[in-house]
Coordinates of C-alpha atoms and ligand atoms in Angstrom, one line a residue:
X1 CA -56.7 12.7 -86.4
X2 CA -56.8 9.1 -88.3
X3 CA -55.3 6.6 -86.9
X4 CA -54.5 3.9 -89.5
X5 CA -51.4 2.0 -87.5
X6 CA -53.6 -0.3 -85.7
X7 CA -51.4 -3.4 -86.4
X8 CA -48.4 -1.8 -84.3
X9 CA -50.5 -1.1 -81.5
X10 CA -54.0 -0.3 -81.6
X11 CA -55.9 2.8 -80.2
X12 CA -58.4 3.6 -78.8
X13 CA -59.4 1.1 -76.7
X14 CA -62.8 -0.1 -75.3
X15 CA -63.3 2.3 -72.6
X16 CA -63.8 -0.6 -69.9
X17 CA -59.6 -1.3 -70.4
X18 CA -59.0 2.5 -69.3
X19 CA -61.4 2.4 -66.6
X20 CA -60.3 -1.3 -65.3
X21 CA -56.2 -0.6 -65.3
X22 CA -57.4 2.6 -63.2
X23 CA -59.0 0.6 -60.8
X24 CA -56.9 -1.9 -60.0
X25 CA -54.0 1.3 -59.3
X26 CA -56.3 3.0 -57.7
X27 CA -58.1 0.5 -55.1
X28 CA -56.0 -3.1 -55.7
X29 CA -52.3 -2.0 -55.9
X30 CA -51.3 -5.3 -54.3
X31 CA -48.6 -7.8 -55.6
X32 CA -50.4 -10.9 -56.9
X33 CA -49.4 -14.1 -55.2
X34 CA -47.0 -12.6 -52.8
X35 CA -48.8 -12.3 -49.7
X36 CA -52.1 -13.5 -47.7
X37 CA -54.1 -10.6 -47.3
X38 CA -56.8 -9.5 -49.1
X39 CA -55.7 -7.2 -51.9
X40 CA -53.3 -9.6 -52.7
X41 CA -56.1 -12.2 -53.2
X42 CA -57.7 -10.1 -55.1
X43 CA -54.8 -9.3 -57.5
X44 CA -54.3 -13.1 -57.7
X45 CA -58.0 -13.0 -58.9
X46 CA -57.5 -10.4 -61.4
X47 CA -54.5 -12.6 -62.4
X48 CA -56.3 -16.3 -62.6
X49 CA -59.4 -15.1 -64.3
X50 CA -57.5 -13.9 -67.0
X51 CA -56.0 -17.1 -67.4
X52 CA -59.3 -18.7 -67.6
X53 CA -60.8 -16.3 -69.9
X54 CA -57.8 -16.6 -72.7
X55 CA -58.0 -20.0 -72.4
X56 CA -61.8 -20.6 -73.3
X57 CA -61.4 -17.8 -76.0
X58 CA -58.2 -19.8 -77.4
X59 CA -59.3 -23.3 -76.5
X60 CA -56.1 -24.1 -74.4
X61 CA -57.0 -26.8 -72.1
X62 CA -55.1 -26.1 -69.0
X63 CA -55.2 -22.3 -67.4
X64 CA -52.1 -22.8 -65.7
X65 CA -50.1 -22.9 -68.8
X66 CA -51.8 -19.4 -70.0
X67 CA -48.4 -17.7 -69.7
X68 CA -48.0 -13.9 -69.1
X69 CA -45.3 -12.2 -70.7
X70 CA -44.6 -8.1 -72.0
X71 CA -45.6 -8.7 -75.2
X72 CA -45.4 -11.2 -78.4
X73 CA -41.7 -11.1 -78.4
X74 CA -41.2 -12.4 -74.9
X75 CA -44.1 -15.1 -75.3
X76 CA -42.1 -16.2 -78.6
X77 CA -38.8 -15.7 -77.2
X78 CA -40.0 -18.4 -74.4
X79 CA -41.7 -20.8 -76.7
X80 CA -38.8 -21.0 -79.4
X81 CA -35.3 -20.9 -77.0
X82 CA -37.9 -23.1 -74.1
X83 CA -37.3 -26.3 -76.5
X84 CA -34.5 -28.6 -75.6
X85 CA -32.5 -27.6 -78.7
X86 CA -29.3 -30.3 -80.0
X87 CA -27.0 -29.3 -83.0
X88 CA -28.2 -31.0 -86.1
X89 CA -32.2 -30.3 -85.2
X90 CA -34.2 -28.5 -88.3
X91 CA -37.0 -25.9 -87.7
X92 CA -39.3 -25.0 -90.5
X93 CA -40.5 -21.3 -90.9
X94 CA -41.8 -18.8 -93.5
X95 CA -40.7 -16.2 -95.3
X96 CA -43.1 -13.7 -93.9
X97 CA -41.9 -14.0 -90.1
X98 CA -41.1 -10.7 -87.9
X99 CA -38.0 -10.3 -86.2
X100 CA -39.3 -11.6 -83.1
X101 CA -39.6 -15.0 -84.8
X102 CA -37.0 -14.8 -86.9
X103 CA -34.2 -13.9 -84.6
X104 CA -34.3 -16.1 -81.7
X105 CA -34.7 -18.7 -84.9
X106 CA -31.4 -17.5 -85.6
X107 CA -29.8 -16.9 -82.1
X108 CA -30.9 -20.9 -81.7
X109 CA -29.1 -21.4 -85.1
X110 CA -26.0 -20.1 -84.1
X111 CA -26.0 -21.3 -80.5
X112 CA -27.0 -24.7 -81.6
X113 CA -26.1 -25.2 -84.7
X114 CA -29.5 -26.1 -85.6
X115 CA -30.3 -25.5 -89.3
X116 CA -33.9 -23.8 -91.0
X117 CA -35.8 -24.1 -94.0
X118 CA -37.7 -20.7 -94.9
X119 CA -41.2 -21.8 -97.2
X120 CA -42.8 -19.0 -99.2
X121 CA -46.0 -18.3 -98.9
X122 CA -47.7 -17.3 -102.5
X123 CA -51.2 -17.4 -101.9
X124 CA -51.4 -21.4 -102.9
X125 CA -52.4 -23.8 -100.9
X126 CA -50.9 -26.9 -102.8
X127 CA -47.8 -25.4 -103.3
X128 CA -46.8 -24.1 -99.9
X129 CA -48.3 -27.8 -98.5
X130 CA -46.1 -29.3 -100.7
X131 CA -43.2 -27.4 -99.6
X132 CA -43.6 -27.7 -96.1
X133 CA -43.6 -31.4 -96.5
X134 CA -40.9 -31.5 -98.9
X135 CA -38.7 -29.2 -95.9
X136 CA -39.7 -31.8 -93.2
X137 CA -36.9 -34.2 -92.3
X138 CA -36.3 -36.5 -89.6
X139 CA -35.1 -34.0 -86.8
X140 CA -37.3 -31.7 -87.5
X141 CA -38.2 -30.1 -84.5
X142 CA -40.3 -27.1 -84.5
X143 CA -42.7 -25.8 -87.9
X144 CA -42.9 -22.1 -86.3
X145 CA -45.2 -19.3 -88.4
X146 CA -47.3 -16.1 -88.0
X147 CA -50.6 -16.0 -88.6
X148 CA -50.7 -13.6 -90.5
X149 CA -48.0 -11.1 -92.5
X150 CA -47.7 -8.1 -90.4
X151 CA -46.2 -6.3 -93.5
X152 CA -49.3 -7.4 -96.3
X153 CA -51.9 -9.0 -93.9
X154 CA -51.7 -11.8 -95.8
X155 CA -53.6 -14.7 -93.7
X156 CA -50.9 -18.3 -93.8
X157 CA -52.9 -21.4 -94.0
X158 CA -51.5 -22.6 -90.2
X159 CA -54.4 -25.3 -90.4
X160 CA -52.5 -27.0 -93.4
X161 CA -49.3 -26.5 -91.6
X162 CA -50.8 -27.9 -87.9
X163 CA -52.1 -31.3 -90.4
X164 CA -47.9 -31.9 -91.5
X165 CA -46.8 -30.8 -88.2
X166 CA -49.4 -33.5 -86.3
X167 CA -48.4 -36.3 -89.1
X168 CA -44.9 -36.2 -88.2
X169 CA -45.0 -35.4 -85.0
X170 CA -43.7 -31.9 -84.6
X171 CA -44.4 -29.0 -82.4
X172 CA -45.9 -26.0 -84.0
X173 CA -45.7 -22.6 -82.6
X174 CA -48.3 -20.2 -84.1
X175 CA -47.1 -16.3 -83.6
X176 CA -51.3 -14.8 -83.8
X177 CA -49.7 -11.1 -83.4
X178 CA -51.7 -10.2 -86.3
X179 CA -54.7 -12.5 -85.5
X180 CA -55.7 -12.6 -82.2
X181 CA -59.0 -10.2 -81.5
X182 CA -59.6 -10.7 -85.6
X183 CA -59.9 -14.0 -86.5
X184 CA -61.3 -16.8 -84.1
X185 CA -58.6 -19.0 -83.0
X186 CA -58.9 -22.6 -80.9
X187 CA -56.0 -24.1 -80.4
X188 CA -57.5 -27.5 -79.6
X189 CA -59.6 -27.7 -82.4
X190 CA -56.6 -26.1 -85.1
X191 CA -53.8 -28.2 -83.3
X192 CA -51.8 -25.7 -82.2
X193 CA -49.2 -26.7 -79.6
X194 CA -48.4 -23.1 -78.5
X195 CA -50.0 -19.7 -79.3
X196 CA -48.2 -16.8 -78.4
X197 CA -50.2 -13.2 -79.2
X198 CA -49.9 -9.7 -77.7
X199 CA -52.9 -7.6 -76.0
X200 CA -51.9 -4.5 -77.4
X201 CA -53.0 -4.7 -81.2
X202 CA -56.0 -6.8 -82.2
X203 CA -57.5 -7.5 -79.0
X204 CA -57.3 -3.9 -78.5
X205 CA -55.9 -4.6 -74.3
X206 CA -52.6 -2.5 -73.2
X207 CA -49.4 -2.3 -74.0
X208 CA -47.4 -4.5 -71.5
X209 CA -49.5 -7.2 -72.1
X210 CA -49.0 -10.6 -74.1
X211 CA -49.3 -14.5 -74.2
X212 CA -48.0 -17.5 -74.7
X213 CA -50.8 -20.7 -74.6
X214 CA -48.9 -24.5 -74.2
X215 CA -51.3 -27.5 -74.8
X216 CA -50.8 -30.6 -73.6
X217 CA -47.7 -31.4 -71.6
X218 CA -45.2 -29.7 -73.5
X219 CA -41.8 -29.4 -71.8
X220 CA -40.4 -25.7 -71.9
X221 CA -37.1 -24.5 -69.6
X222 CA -37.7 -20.9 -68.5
X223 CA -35.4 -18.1 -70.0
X224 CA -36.0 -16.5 -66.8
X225 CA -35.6 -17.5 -63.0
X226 CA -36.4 -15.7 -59.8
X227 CA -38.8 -15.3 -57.4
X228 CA -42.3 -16.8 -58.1
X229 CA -44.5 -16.3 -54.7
X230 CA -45.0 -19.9 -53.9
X231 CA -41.9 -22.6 -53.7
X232 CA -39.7 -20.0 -51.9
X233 CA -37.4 -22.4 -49.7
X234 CA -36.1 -24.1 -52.9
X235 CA -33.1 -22.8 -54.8
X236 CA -34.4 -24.1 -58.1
X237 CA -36.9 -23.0 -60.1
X238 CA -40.6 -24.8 -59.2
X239 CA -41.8 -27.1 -61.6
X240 CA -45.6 -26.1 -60.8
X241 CA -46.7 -24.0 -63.9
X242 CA -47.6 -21.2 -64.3
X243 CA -44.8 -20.2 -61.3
X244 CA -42.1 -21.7 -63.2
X245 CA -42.4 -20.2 -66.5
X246 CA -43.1 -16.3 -64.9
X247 CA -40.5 -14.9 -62.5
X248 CA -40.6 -11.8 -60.6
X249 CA -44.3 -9.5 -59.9
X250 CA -46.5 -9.5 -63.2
X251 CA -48.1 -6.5 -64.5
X252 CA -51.9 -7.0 -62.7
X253 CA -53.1 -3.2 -64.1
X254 CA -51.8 -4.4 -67.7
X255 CA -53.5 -8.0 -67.3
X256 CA -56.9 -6.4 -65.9
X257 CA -56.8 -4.0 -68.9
X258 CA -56.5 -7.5 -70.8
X259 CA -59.2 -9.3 -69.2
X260 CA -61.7 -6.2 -70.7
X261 CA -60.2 -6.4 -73.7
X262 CA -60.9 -10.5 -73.9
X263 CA -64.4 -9.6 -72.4
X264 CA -65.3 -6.9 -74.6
X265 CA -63.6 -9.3 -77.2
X266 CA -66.3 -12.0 -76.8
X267 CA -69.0 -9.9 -76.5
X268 CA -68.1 -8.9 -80.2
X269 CA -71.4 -9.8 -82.5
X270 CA -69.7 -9.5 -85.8
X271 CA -66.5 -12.2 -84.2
X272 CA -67.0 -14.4 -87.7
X273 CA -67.0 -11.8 -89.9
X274 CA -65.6 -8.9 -88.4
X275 CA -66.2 -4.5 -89.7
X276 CA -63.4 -4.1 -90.2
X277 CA -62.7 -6.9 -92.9
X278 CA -65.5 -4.9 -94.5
X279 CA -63.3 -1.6 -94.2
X280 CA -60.1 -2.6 -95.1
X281 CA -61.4 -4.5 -99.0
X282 CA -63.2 -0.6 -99.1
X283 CA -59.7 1.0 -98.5
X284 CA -58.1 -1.7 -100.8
X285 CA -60.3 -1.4 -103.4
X286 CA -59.7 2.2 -103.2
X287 CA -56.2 2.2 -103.1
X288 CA -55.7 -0.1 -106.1
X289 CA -58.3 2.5 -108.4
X290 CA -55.3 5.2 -107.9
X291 CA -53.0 5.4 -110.8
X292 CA -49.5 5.1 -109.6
X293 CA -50.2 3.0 -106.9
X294 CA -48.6 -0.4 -106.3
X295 CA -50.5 -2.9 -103.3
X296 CA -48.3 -5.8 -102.2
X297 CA -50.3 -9.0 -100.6
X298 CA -53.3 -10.6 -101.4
X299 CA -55.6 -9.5 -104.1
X300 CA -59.1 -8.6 -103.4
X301 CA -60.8 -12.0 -103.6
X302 CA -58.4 -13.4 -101.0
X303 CA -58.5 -13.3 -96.8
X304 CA -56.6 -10.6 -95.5
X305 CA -56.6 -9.4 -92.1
X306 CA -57.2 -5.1 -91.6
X307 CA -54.1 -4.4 -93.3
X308 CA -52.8 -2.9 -96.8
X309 CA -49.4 -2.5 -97.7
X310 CA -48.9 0.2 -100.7
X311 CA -46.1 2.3 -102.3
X312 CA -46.7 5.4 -104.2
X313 CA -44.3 4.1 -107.5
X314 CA -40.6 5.1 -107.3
X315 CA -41.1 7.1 -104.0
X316 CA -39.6 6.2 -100.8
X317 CA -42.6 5.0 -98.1
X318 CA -41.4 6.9 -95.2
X319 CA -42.1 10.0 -97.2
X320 CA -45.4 9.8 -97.6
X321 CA -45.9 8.2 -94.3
X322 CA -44.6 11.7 -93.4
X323 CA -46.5 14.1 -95.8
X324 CA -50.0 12.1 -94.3
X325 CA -48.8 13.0 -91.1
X326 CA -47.9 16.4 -91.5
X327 CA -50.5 17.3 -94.1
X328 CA -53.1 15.0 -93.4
X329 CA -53.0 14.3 -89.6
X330 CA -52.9 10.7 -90.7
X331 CA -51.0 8.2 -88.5
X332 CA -49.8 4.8 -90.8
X333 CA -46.4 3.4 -90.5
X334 CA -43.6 3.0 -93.5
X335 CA -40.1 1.1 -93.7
X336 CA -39.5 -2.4 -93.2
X337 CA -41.9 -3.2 -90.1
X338 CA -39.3 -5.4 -88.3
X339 CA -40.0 -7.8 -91.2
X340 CA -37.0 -8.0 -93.6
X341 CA -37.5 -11.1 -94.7
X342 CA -41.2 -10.3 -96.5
X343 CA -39.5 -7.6 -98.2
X344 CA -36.9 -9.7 -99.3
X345 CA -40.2 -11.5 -100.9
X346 CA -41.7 -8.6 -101.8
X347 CA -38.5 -7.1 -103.3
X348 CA -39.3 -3.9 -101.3
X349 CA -36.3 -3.7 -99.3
X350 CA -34.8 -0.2 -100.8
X351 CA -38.5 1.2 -100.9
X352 CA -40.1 0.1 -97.7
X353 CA -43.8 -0.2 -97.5
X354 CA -46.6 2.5 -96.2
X355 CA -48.6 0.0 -94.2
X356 CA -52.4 1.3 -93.5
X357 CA -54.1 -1.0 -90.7
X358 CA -57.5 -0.8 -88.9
X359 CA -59.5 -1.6 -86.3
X360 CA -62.8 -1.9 -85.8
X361 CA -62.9 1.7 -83.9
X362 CA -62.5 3.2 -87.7
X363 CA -64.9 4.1 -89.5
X364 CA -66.0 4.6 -93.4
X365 CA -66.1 8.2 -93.1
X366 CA -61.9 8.0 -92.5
X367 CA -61.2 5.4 -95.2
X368 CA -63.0 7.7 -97.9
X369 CA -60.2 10.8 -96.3
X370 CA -57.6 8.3 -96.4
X371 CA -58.4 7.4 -99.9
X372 CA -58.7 10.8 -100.8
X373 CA -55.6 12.0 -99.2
X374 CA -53.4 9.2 -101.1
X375 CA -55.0 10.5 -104.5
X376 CA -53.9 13.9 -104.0
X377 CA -50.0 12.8 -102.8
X378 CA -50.2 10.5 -106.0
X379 CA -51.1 13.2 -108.1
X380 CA -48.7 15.7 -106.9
X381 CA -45.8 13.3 -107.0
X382 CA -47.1 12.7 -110.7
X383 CA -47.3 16.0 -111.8
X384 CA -43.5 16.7 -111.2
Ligands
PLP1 C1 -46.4 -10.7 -86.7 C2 -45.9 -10.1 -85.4 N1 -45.2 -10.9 -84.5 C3 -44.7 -10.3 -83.4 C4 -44.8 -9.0 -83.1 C5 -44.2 -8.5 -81.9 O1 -45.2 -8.0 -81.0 P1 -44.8 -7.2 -79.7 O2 -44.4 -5.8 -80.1 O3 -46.0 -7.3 -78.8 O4 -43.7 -7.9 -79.1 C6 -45.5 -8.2 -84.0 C7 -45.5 -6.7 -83.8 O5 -45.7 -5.9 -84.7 C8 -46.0 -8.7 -85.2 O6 -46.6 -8.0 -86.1

C-alpha cells in the first residue's frame, strides 16, 4: 500500500522507535520518578534525556520546562488556558489554525470574555506584517499560530510574527504540528516563547507522545493536578517544574520511542533541505498538469511543507479519498482536517479537501502511482 497521510500521523517509523518502546516494556517497566530503585532510575533516565535532547534540537534553554504531554492538543491546551487570562485581554491568531488552537482560543473567549483578531495569511509577507500590527492593541496578550497549514502546508512567516510579538512585548505560542522533524526550529534564536509539537507526525516518534517547550520564566498554572513523585507531603501542586506542569505516571515506552525519533531526527543529513520537499513539488507539479484538478495553498515557487491539498472539480473529496483506497490501496485523508476555519479561507467547506502528505520514508516510485492513479479518477469522473 501507499501511504500518503503522513501529516495525521506518520508511518513507518525508523525501526530504532519500534525496537526502543519494546525494550523499555520488555526490561524497564518501572514508573519514572516514583520510587528509588533501579529501574525506576533508569525510567527517570529515559525520561530526562529526552528532555535534554528536545531541548538542544529546539534551542529551549532550560530542560526542565521540556513538558510531556499526549500529543499537540494537550501541549497547546496547557500553553493557551496556562496564561493568567482577565476579561477584556486580546489574542491574535490566523485563519489557518486547527481545532486544537482554535477551540481552547474560544473556550478562553467565552470563559473570559477575552476577545480575538483572526489575520489571513495570503502568501505576503508585507500584508500579513501589516495586519498583525494593525490587530495588536494594548492588552494584547498572546499572538498564537501554527507553523504551518495542516490543510495546504502552507509555511506562516512565525519569524515576522515573533519580531511584532517581541516589540510589544507579547507572548507567542508557535503550534509546529506540521513543522517539527521538517523544518529546523530554535526557539532561542526565532523567539519563540513556547513550542508545542507532537511526536507522532514529522518527527516520525509514537503516538502518545507530544511537547510543549517554555523559555525563559514564563508563568503557566497547570490544567492538571495530582501526584508528581517528588513534593508528596504538600497538598498543593509543587512549583518545581517539570513536576508541576505533569501530573500522574508519564508514558516512558512512548517517550523512549521519542528520544529515537529525535536521534534518528538529528542524524538526518538532508535536515536543511529535506527529500521529501523534493517529493512533494514532484507530486505537486504533477497534480496541477491534470486537467480538472484544482490545488489549494501555495504555488510551486513558494515553501510548502510535504503536503498538497487537491479536489477533483465539483466532486466531493471524501469520494475519491475512498475510490484511492479501495481501488488503489492508497491511504490520504479528505473532509475538513479539524481545520474549518482554512476552509472558510479556502471556500472549501461543502467540498472538503483530499490532502496527500509525505514523509521522507516515500519514495518517487509511489508519487509517479499516485499521480497516475488521480489521472485515471479524473478522467473517469470526466467522461460521465
Ligand atoms: C497544525 C496542527 N496542530 C495540532 C494538531 C493536533 O495534533 P495531535 O493530534 O497530536 O493532538 C494537528 C494534527 O493534525 C495539526 O495538524
Amino acid at each position: 500500500m501507499i501511504y500518503f497521510d503522513q501529516a495525521a500521523s506518520s508511518f513507518p517509523k525508523p525501526p530504532r522507535v519500534g525496537k526502543e518502546m519494546a525494550e523499555v516494556i520488555n526490561s524497564v517497566g518501572a514508573n519514572p520518578g516514583r520510587g528509588g530503585h533501579a529501574l525506576a532510575r533508569k525510567a527517570a533516565e529515559i525520561i530526562n534525556q529526552t528532555r535534554v535532547k528536545a531541548s538542544k534540537l529546539f534551542g529551549c534553554s532550560n530542560p526542565k520546562r521540556a513538558l510531556f504531554y499526549p500529543n499537540a492538543t494537550v501541549a497547546l491546551n496547557q500553553a493557551i488556558k496556562g496564561l493568567s487570562w482577565q476579561e477584556g485581554d486580546h489574542i491574535v491568531t490566523t485563519s489557518f489554525e486547527h481545532n486544537s488552537i482554535r477551540r481552547p482560543l474560544e473556550y478562553i473567549k467565552q470563559k473570559y470574555d477575552v476577545s480575538i483578531s483572526f489575520i489571513q495569511w495570503n502568501g505576503n509577507i508585507e500584508t500579513f506584517m501589516n495586519d498583525i500590527n494593525e490587530s495588536i492593541q494594548l492588552n494584547t496578550k498572546l499572538i498564537t499560530m501554527t507553523h504551518a497549514s495542516n490543510v495546504t502546508g502552507a509555511l506562516i512567516p512565525i519569524e515576522e510574527a515573533t519580531k511584532v510579538a517581541k516589540e510589544n512585548d507579547i507572548l507567542i505560542l508557535v503550534d509546529a504540528s506540521q513543522t517539527a522533524g521538517h523544518l529546523p526550529i530554535n526557539m532561542k534564536e526565532q523567539g519563540i516563547n513556547m513550542l508545542a509539537f507532537p511526536g507522532h507526525k514529522g518527527l516520525l516518534g509514537p503516538q502518545g507522545t507530544g511537547m510543549l517547550l517554555v523559555e525563559g520564566n514564563i508563568d503557566l498554572e497547570p490544567i492538571h493536578h495530582g501526584g508528581t513523585g517528588a513534593f508528596s507531603e504538600s497538598p498543593d501542586q509543587p512549583e518545581q517544574w517539570p513536576e508541576r506542569m505533569e501530573s500522574g505516571t508519564l508514558n516512558t515506552p512512548g517517550i523512549a520511542g521519542l528520544y529515537a525519533a529525535l536521534c534518528a531526527y538529528e542524524e538526518r543529513e538532508d535536515k536543511n533541505v529535506p527529500r521529501e520537499t523534493f517529493l512533494i513539488n514532484r507530486l505537486y507539479e504533477g497534480l496541477t498538469e491534470i486537467p480538472g484538478i484544482i490545488c489549494y495553498g501555495p504555488s510551486s515557487n513558494e515553501t510548502r511543507m510535504p503536503i498538497v491539498a487537491f479536489n477533483v472539480k465539483n466532486v466531493d473529496s471524501q469520494e475519491i479519498a475512498m475510490i484511492l483506497d479501495t481501488h488503489y490501496d492508497i491511504a490520504v485523508r479528505a473532509g475538513l482536517h479539524c481545520s474549518p476555519l482554512s476552509h472558510e479561507t479556502l471556500k472549501t467547506t461543502d467540498q472538503g479537501v483530499v490532502r496527500a502528505s509525505l514523509s521522507r520514508y516515500n519514495t518517487e516510485k509511489e508519487v509517479e502511482v499516485f499521480i497516475q492513479a488521480v489521472k485515471e479518477i479524473t478522467a473517469a469522473y470526466h467522461e460521465l
